[in-house]
XYZ file of C-alpha atoms in Angstrom:
610
model
C 81.194 259.270 142.618
C 77.423 258.886 141.023
C 75.375 261.587 139.837
C 71.794 261.048 139.214
C 70.342 263.592 136.815
C 66.702 264.059 135.565
C 66.258 265.236 132.190
C 62.992 266.845 130.936
C 62.266 267.018 127.096
C 59.364 269.124 125.586
C 58.953 268.678 122.081
C 56.747 271.554 120.210
C 54.648 269.454 117.969
C 54.304 270.852 114.369
C 51.350 268.488 113.879
C 48.240 268.093 116.293
C 48.475 269.013 120.056
C 47.662 265.634 120.782
C 50.636 264.338 119.434
C 52.794 266.805 121.338
C 51.307 266.002 124.739
C 51.673 262.057 124.236
C 55.557 262.828 124.502
C 55.900 263.978 127.689
C 57.889 261.670 129.934
C 60.443 261.342 132.811
C 63.621 259.694 132.100
C 66.585 258.959 134.877
C 70.302 258.633 133.418
C 73.042 257.314 135.597
C 76.666 259.064 134.788
C 80.085 258.914 136.547
C 81.966 262.056 136.778
C 85.587 262.081 137.742
C 86.871 265.578 138.740
C 90.213 266.655 137.426
C 92.579 269.002 139.315
C 93.935 271.695 137.533
C 97.145 274.046 138.271
C 95.941 277.401 139.588
C 96.619 280.119 136.779
C 96.573 284.033 136.720
C 93.480 284.981 135.099
C 94.396 286.439 131.849
C 91.781 289.440 131.910
C 93.928 291.760 133.767
C 96.467 294.324 132.138
C 99.847 292.744 131.133
C 103.063 294.836 130.735
C 104.457 294.655 127.065
C 108.146 295.860 127.357
C 109.718 297.396 124.047
C 112.454 295.437 122.241
C 115.627 295.780 123.790
C 118.580 296.815 121.797
C 121.842 295.598 121.901
C 123.961 298.261 123.863
C 127.065 299.524 122.469
C 129.637 301.733 124.485
C 129.942 305.301 123.329
C 133.264 306.549 121.930
C 135.232 308.667 124.441
C 135.976 312.522 123.429
C 139.347 311.638 124.747
C 140.855 308.684 123.097
C 142.334 306.399 125.451
C 143.745 303.466 123.736
C 144.675 300.042 125.305
C 147.655 298.022 125.119
C 148.660 294.668 124.594
C 149.456 293.319 127.819
C 152.892 292.028 128.696
C 151.940 290.054 131.840
C 149.200 287.494 132.939
C 145.889 289.184 133.256
C 145.570 290.860 136.649
C 142.749 290.571 139.212
C 139.967 292.816 138.918
C 139.822 295.830 141.141
C 137.371 295.866 144.036
C 133.944 297.347 143.340
C 133.054 300.716 144.563
C 130.518 303.365 144.455
C 127.218 302.048 142.863
C 128.187 298.629 142.518
C 128.380 298.089 146.193
C 124.568 297.898 146.442
C 124.658 294.574 144.400
C 126.808 292.723 146.886
C 125.989 291.672 150.481
C 129.325 291.579 151.462
C 131.278 294.350 152.758
C 135.054 293.350 151.906
C 137.051 291.486 149.258
C 140.486 290.073 148.815
C 142.114 287.965 146.227
C 145.615 286.638 145.892
C 147.414 285.306 142.748
C 150.579 283.922 142.474
C 152.263 282.435 139.197
C 155.610 281.107 137.614
C 157.902 280.457 135.841
C 159.904 283.247 137.742
C 157.314 285.567 139.212
C 153.807 286.869 138.278
C 151.741 288.159 141.243
C 148.350 289.987 141.917
C 146.538 291.225 144.879
C 143.569 293.013 145.452
C 141.422 293.934 148.341
C 138.943 296.567 149.486
C 136.440 297.248 152.127
C 133.401 299.523 152.628
C 134.024 301.556 155.885
C 130.644 303.040 155.785
C 127.582 301.212 154.267
C 124.208 302.866 155.108
C 121.473 303.895 152.746
C 122.650 307.576 152.348
C 126.467 307.068 152.523
C 128.916 304.626 150.730
C 132.812 304.969 151.812
C 135.214 302.325 150.319
C 138.890 301.813 150.589
C 140.828 299.651 147.864
C 144.090 298.464 146.882
C 145.599 296.605 144.255
C 149.286 295.197 143.360
C 150.334 293.649 139.942
C 154.031 292.750 139.325
C 155.974 290.344 137.153
C 159.720 289.427 136.627
C 160.833 287.427 133.578
C 164.006 286.770 131.678
C 165.486 287.469 128.174
C 168.422 285.323 126.822
C 170.877 287.229 124.447
C 174.177 286.512 123.139
C 175.763 288.463 125.761
C 173.825 288.131 128.745
C 170.567 287.209 130.386
C 168.539 290.047 131.269
C 165.917 290.470 133.905
C 162.815 292.344 133.264
C 160.719 293.655 135.958
C 157.253 295.191 136.180
C 155.609 296.389 139.501
C 152.472 298.380 140.095
C 150.808 299.468 143.436
C 147.531 301.447 143.868
C 145.723 302.819 147.021
C 142.104 304.477 146.616
C 139.100 305.822 148.693
C 135.818 306.280 147.150
C 132.774 307.974 148.256
C 129.174 307.863 147.152
C 126.996 310.331 149.058
C 123.419 310.737 148.526
C 122.050 314.314 149.085
C 118.399 314.945 149.037
C 116.232 312.788 147.121
C 117.599 313.710 143.535
C 121.204 314.583 144.069
C 124.244 312.563 144.494
C 128.170 313.373 145.324
C 130.733 310.829 143.863
C 134.532 311.603 145.082
C 137.594 309.762 144.832
C 141.313 309.851 145.456
C 144.048 307.256 144.375
C 147.527 306.857 144.028
C 149.667 304.544 142.013
C 153.200 303.482 142.128
C 154.952 301.935 139.163
C 158.301 300.439 138.603
C 159.629 299.291 135.178
C 162.959 297.995 133.566
C 163.495 299.979 130.491
C 165.758 298.491 127.624
C 168.518 300.580 125.789
C 170.914 299.937 123.145
C 173.536 299.763 126.192
C 172.738 298.578 129.526
C 168.832 298.492 130.607
C 167.901 300.903 133.327
C 164.962 301.250 135.680
C 162.487 304.082 136.087
C 159.568 304.809 138.229
C 156.189 306.934 138.130
C 153.909 308.243 140.286
C 150.328 308.791 139.481
C 147.633 310.953 141.743
C 144.219 311.441 140.904
C 141.574 313.418 142.750
C 137.958 313.934 141.580
C 134.485 314.772 142.608
C 131.348 314.535 140.750
C 127.813 315.917 141.782
C 124.745 315.104 139.730
C 121.333 316.432 140.341
C 117.721 316.561 138.597
C 115.131 319.152 138.952
C 112.175 319.982 136.855
C 113.301 318.058 133.583
C 116.766 319.225 134.035
C 119.667 316.786 134.344
C 122.785 318.464 135.322
C 126.477 317.381 136.498
C 129.350 319.670 137.907
C 132.884 317.898 138.316
C 136.379 318.941 139.306
C 139.437 317.042 138.978
C 143.492 317.187 139.743
C 145.830 314.774 138.013
C 149.545 314.347 138.582
C 151.755 312.186 136.744
C 155.753 312.331 136.845
C 158.491 310.257 136.247
C 160.960 309.692 139.022
C 164.242 308.173 139.840
C 165.153 307.568 136.147
C 168.322 306.370 135.487
C 168.478 306.599 131.562
C 171.824 307.404 129.886
C 172.315 310.638 128.423
C 174.974 311.630 125.897
C 177.177 314.190 127.018
C 179.718 315.387 124.536
C 183.136 314.161 122.954
C 186.050 314.369 125.198
C 189.642 313.880 125.377
C 189.904 312.561 129.127
C 187.128 311.303 131.264
C 185.911 313.745 133.575
C 185.504 313.602 137.195
C 181.947 312.741 138.245
C 179.913 311.453 141.131
C 177.926 308.937 139.398
C 178.505 306.080 136.892
C 179.594 306.833 133.197
C 179.609 304.768 130.088
C 182.538 305.334 127.692
C 182.535 304.469 124.031
C 185.410 304.553 121.637
C 185.257 305.973 118.181
C 183.978 303.288 116.035
C 182.615 300.990 118.904
C 179.021 299.899 118.317
C 176.721 302.332 120.203
C 178.397 305.484 118.986
C 175.906 307.811 117.604
C 178.585 309.975 115.837
C 182.070 309.702 114.822
C 184.358 311.711 117.280
C 187.600 313.319 116.063
C 190.768 311.076 116.791
C 191.601 310.928 120.499
C 188.286 311.758 121.578
C 185.878 309.551 123.678
C 182.092 309.587 123.334
C 180.849 309.586 126.834
C 177.160 308.771 128.112
C 176.295 309.664 131.923
C 173.914 308.032 134.211
C 171.540 309.946 135.372
C 169.932 311.105 132.121
C 167.826 314.043 131.599
C 165.463 315.496 134.299
C 162.436 313.362 134.330
C 159.168 315.307 133.033
C 156.184 315.888 135.263
C 152.658 316.958 134.398
C 149.862 318.375 136.693
C 146.238 318.783 135.146
C 143.268 321.020 136.565
C 140.084 320.275 135.065
C 136.411 321.198 135.463
C 133.114 319.879 133.611
C 129.569 321.069 133.474
C 126.896 319.102 131.483
C 123.267 319.933 131.434
C 120.335 317.951 129.684
C 116.603 319.466 129.517
C 113.943 317.062 128.427
C 111.192 318.175 125.944
C 108.445 315.440 126.508
C 109.388 311.842 126.512
C 111.566 311.277 123.655
C 113.521 314.661 122.925
C 116.061 316.621 125.083
C 118.319 319.301 124.274
C 121.925 318.975 126.177
C 125.337 320.928 126.623
C 128.439 319.483 127.908
C 131.438 321.714 128.858
C 134.972 320.607 129.672
C 137.954 322.493 130.636
C 141.325 321.162 131.256
C 144.625 323.214 131.972
C 147.911 321.128 131.760
C 151.172 322.383 133.065
C 154.239 320.323 131.997
C 157.772 320.872 133.345
C 161.048 321.299 131.587
C 161.165 318.682 129.037
C 162.430 317.509 125.700
C 160.509 317.585 122.530
C 161.491 315.156 119.526
C 162.332 317.249 116.169
C 161.307 315.867 112.723
C 162.856 313.554 111.518
C 163.989 312.100 114.555
C 166.846 309.904 113.457
C 168.700 309.696 116.729
C 168.687 310.638 120.352
C 169.971 313.852 119.857
C 167.110 314.983 117.752
C 165.285 316.854 120.030
C 164.685 320.387 121.568
C 164.881 321.327 125.251
C 161.645 323.446 126.259
C 161.011 325.109 129.586
C 158.139 324.573 131.585
C 154.523 325.464 129.950
C 150.806 325.621 130.648
C 148.482 324.549 128.011
C 144.457 324.638 127.843
C 141.855 322.797 126.119
C 138.137 323.997 126.238
C 135.484 321.852 124.480
C 131.797 322.693 123.868
C 129.374 320.166 122.688
C 125.927 321.027 122.124
C 123.690 318.439 121.268
C 120.119 317.230 120.489
C 118.902 313.713 121.519
C 116.039 311.601 120.419
C 115.017 308.283 122.030
C 112.232 306.009 121.436
C 111.618 302.047 121.477
C 113.467 301.674 118.376
C 115.581 304.734 117.605
C 118.094 306.483 119.492
C 119.645 309.695 117.917
C 121.950 312.418 118.479
C 123.190 315.517 116.305
C 125.573 317.886 117.477
C 129.197 319.348 117.385
C 132.256 319.510 119.282
C 133.767 322.905 119.321
C 137.577 322.615 120.971
C 139.284 325.970 121.790
C 143.041 325.452 122.320
C 145.021 327.994 124.507
C 148.738 328.284 123.849
C 149.051 324.916 122.191
C 148.765 325.486 118.349
C 145.748 326.170 116.378
C 143.044 327.931 118.352
C 139.961 326.436 116.798
C 138.988 323.009 116.129
C 135.286 321.441 115.063
C 134.438 317.913 115.078
C 131.093 316.239 114.298
C 129.217 314.604 117.544
C 126.429 312.542 115.902
C 125.164 309.133 116.174
C 121.996 306.891 115.186
C 121.063 303.310 116.516
C 118.074 301.914 115.024
C 116.595 298.486 115.986
C 113.659 297.677 113.562
C 113.185 294.424 115.314
C 114.580 292.305 118.079
C 117.063 290.559 115.934
C 118.373 293.335 113.762
C 120.121 296.506 114.638
C 121.964 299.093 113.034
C 124.252 301.943 114.568
C 126.407 304.732 112.862
C 128.459 307.204 114.588
C 130.530 310.514 113.665
C 132.567 311.847 116.245
C 136.074 313.802 116.836
C 137.845 316.220 118.832
C 141.214 317.122 120.349
C 143.639 315.353 122.859
C 146.078 317.205 125.016
C 148.473 313.873 125.066
C 148.708 313.519 128.732
C 151.860 311.247 129.581
C 149.220 309.229 131.917
C 147.364 308.296 128.671
C 150.635 307.476 126.806
C 151.813 305.578 129.903
C 148.563 303.405 129.522
C 149.725 302.645 125.896
C 153.144 301.482 127.148
C 154.711 302.092 130.429
C 158.218 301.702 128.513
C 158.398 305.747 127.919
C 161.140 308.101 127.413
C 161.184 309.942 130.686
C 162.190 313.241 129.233
C 160.034 313.481 126.559
C 156.495 315.396 126.322
C 154.210 316.052 123.496
C 151.692 318.751 122.265
C 147.909 317.879 121.337
C 146.473 315.877 118.526
C 143.062 316.376 116.863
C 140.794 314.209 115.294
C 138.759 316.117 112.510
C 136.274 313.088 112.121
C 135.966 309.551 112.733
C 133.291 307.416 111.098
C 132.082 304.239 112.571
C 129.177 301.950 111.556
C 127.711 298.697 112.969
C 125.304 296.036 112.126
C 124.019 293.357 114.320
C 121.773 290.590 113.340
C 120.513 288.247 116.482
C 120.503 286.621 118.761
C 118.779 283.831 116.825
C 118.447 280.692 118.666
C 121.256 282.021 120.419
C 123.588 282.907 117.747
C 124.420 286.451 116.527
C 126.342 288.087 113.653
C 127.989 291.507 113.642
C 129.687 293.781 111.012
C 131.712 296.794 111.561
C 134.114 299.138 110.456
C 134.743 302.929 109.653
C 137.109 305.425 108.357
C 139.084 308.164 110.538
C 141.340 310.911 110.093
C 143.756 312.176 112.543
C 146.069 315.139 112.775
C 149.603 315.263 114.754
C 148.500 311.707 116.062
C 151.285 310.266 117.927
C 152.666 306.895 116.788
C 155.872 305.465 118.341
C 159.001 306.009 116.170
C 162.564 304.087 116.223
C 165.749 305.670 115.633
C 169.379 304.519 114.991
C 170.627 305.615 118.382
C 168.260 304.283 120.853
C 168.828 305.350 124.713
C 165.877 303.731 125.830
C 162.152 304.498 126.368
C 159.748 304.967 123.693
C 159.487 308.158 121.618
C 156.594 309.152 119.583
C 156.146 311.136 116.497
C 153.455 313.439 115.143
C 152.052 311.961 111.969
C 148.828 312.717 109.923
C 146.859 309.653 109.682
C 143.936 308.277 107.652
C 142.660 304.761 107.382
C 139.712 302.620 107.373
C 139.071 299.448 109.301
C 136.624 296.638 109.266
C 135.563 293.431 110.330
C 133.076 290.852 111.610
C 132.096 288.825 114.613
C 129.913 285.888 115.443
C 128.951 284.330 118.642
C 126.699 281.916 120.386
C 125.190 281.779 123.755
C 123.238 278.855 125.319
C 122.062 279.681 128.604
C 124.586 279.536 131.142
C 126.305 276.754 130.114
C 128.444 277.989 126.957
C 129.378 281.202 125.353
C 131.488 281.731 122.163
C 132.504 284.802 120.352
C 135.251 285.190 117.785
C 135.917 288.476 115.902
C 138.183 289.614 113.108
C 139.234 293.134 112.053
C 141.814 294.634 109.630
C 143.250 297.803 108.509
C 146.256 299.252 106.780
C 149.517 299.570 108.381
C 151.560 302.035 106.213
C 153.388 305.007 107.704
C 150.746 307.619 106.968
C 147.889 305.072 106.272
C 146.921 303.458 109.622
C 144.246 303.137 112.140
C 144.987 305.860 114.743
C 143.675 303.493 117.726
C 146.268 300.588 117.044
C 149.616 302.420 118.132
C 151.342 298.904 116.852
C 150.093 299.379 113.693
C 148.319 295.678 113.396
C 147.249 294.612 110.044
C 145.066 291.709 111.382
C 143.472 291.301 114.512
C 141.620 288.245 115.889
C 140.270 287.763 119.068
C 138.363 284.423 120.284
C 136.809 283.172 123.579
C 134.871 280.340 124.625
C 133.545 280.106 128.072
C 132.130 276.605 129.510
C 130.028 276.113 132.566
C 129.680 272.193 132.867
C 128.948 272.637 136.662
C 127.205 275.404 138.171
C 129.986 276.669 140.354
C 132.777 275.875 137.629
C 133.822 277.968 134.613
C 136.384 277.164 132.168
C 137.559 279.962 129.881
C 139.573 279.201 126.498
C 140.980 282.558 124.774
C 143.140 283.311 121.854
C 144.659 286.970 120.732
C 146.078 287.175 117.461
C 147.811 290.425 116.025
C 149.698 290.408 112.973
C 151.673 292.804 111.121
C 152.631 294.832 113.956
C 155.223 297.469 113.196
C 156.572 300.771 114.017
C 158.654 303.171 111.726
C 161.778 305.036 111.530
C 163.227 307.626 109.210
C 166.066 306.938 107.038
C 168.013 309.556 105.140
C 170.475 309.446 102.143
C 172.140 311.964 100.022
C 170.919 312.776 96.503
C 171.577 315.610 93.985
C 174.017 316.514 91.770
C 175.894 318.012 94.599
C 174.905 315.487 97.227
C 173.403 318.245 99.380
C 169.793 317.169 99.334
C 168.560 315.182 101.937
C 165.580 312.578 101.521
C 163.780 311.281 104.194
C 161.925 307.774 103.702
C 160.133 305.804 106.575
C 161.289 302.273 107.030
C 159.360 299.685 108.919
C 160.558 297.615 111.877
C 158.747 294.555 112.758
C 157.303 294.275 116.382
C 156.652 290.561 116.112
C 153.262 288.770 115.881
C 151.244 288.405 119.068
C 149.565 285.023 119.485
C 148.422 284.402 122.780
C 146.673 281.449 123.818
C 145.091 281.243 127.260
C 143.361 278.615 129.378
C 141.988 278.988 132.979
C 139.271 278.103 135.132
C 137.445 279.116 138.374
C 135.668 277.236 141.140
C 133.167 278.744 143.276
C 133.500 276.634 146.411
C 131.003 278.506 148.171
C 129.181 281.996 147.877
C 132.161 283.983 149.362
C 135.179 281.660 148.365
C 136.545 281.020 144.683
C 139.540 279.281 143.554
C 141.092 280.124 139.970
C 143.922 278.789 137.849
C 145.110 279.730 134.505
C 147.948 280.182 131.854
C 148.697 282.628 129.231
C 150.838 282.624 125.995
C 150.403 278.743 125.942
C 152.270 279.059 122.479
C 155.200 280.494 124.064
C 155.253 283.232 121.151
C 157.383 286.209 122.046
C 157.008 289.776 120.558
C 158.259 293.271 121.185
C 156.158 295.766 123.463
C 156.200 299.372 122.142
C 159.524 300.873 123.647
C 161.605 297.602 122.720
C 160.701 295.759 125.498
C 160.689 291.993 124.939
C 157.245 289.984 126.169
C 157.102 287.550 128.500
C 156.749 283.904 127.331
C 154.519 281.127 128.763
C 153.151 281.806 132.271
C 151.043 280.410 134.744
C 149.069 281.865 138.061
C 146.938 280.260 140.530
C 145.083 282.105 143.203
C 141.768 282.535 145.411
C 139.337 285.340 146.288
C 137.313 285.658 149.271
C 134.423 287.704 149.934
C 133.666 288.888 153.763
């Protein structure tokens, strides 16, 4: 548009007044102005929120060490979400099914929120995982079977405005084929958990109270048992295995005319019941400092069982023990400090053992995490404590356990861990980590000349360092890559206590690609080299030949080199399909308990939310 402007100029004369009056004149100027429309933007004079730098979180170490095992089957489906996780999903139900080859791999998971209100969440869930595969030997084709089924109910209840009750009950049945020096056999387990946790907050005091009950036991075990040397076969109502003198499998040398007999079923399977309670409290002083106390008390009853003797040379090296109850009380006072860049804790854990060896143990409970900038972080931690060595925790290490053996507690005087993180920087990050730990009477698998089946653990004092590095890169949602390497010694008494297979070199790599929004492709590789377990060998020495000298001898468990490839596609928000393969290199190895691993395997399936 056209706009006319009138400009008046008034010049102040430095000379005579007549000169200044002569310069007064009106001037008309024509100008075209084109308006430009700008995007609306928030006025920046208002206050803005500046968040502190977020440090990369690290999982806290557990006071009760729970190790993981090398999986012997294809990855199982994730359990249905429950408790607090239900808030994030608009769906009340979930079901997923996967089936695989070459013989059988199966996984099924389902769950449903029975009650779903602002105050109450009641969920029921179930899961099944199983596999059947074969191993060919010179004598026969062996079939290995694993089946596990779980059912559970979980409750999340709000009480008032600052209190919550979480309770859960679940039952698991497991069935496994156990290898033996003779015929393989099967055994099953039952696992029952009942727990309740109450949390509340009032006037700066955060506190929790918990009760728990756990049952774990072996059932229907058909493990062979050596009876005695006899001259004639006895009359029994169950099958027996007979070995003549000098035959492979005879542990000793019976007298001429005698026969060594092994009977089925074997020793009575052992069962455990645990009753426990916990009470924690944390009182805050200001915005950064708090003083807390964690108290745990667990009492474990173990039925009649066997206990391995040192040195464990054959199946007969054990002691029979009656049922007994042991206790462990742990008190952990701690002082915590938290700011935008520093999180620190200083404290100690005091363990009081009841009817279970040494009464008092003290271990550090301290940590420091410092994030001076958004791309650099440091973390150190000192911890320790006692472990009751429940059979349920050993079952998580390997399900192929000797069903008659039970063990006393272990203790970690100290474990020191550190980590340095650099990044993310343009999507890339770098980590360095390592530590040193000492563990007394720590349970490590042991092999013997006479192996009747089921893993047996020996109590060993361990001390070792471990260290490694990791590098990763993330690009939006399209790409995520990470590879890590860690190493530790694997000698008899110089091994990293968390690695029950005593691996020397461990590599974990994963690459995730999302070329399309609903499609995700995952490539992974797990490598564990130098895996081994030890047994004790003896020989006679000395002038009279009456001095027994025992020396540990290593037995290789094989190298794990598991290459996996999988893909999932979200057809809709509620329906997804997936397919994948594991151990694509068909590299087979031995699990703890002398169980041969499964080779290459595949699975396809689908999941539906409703």
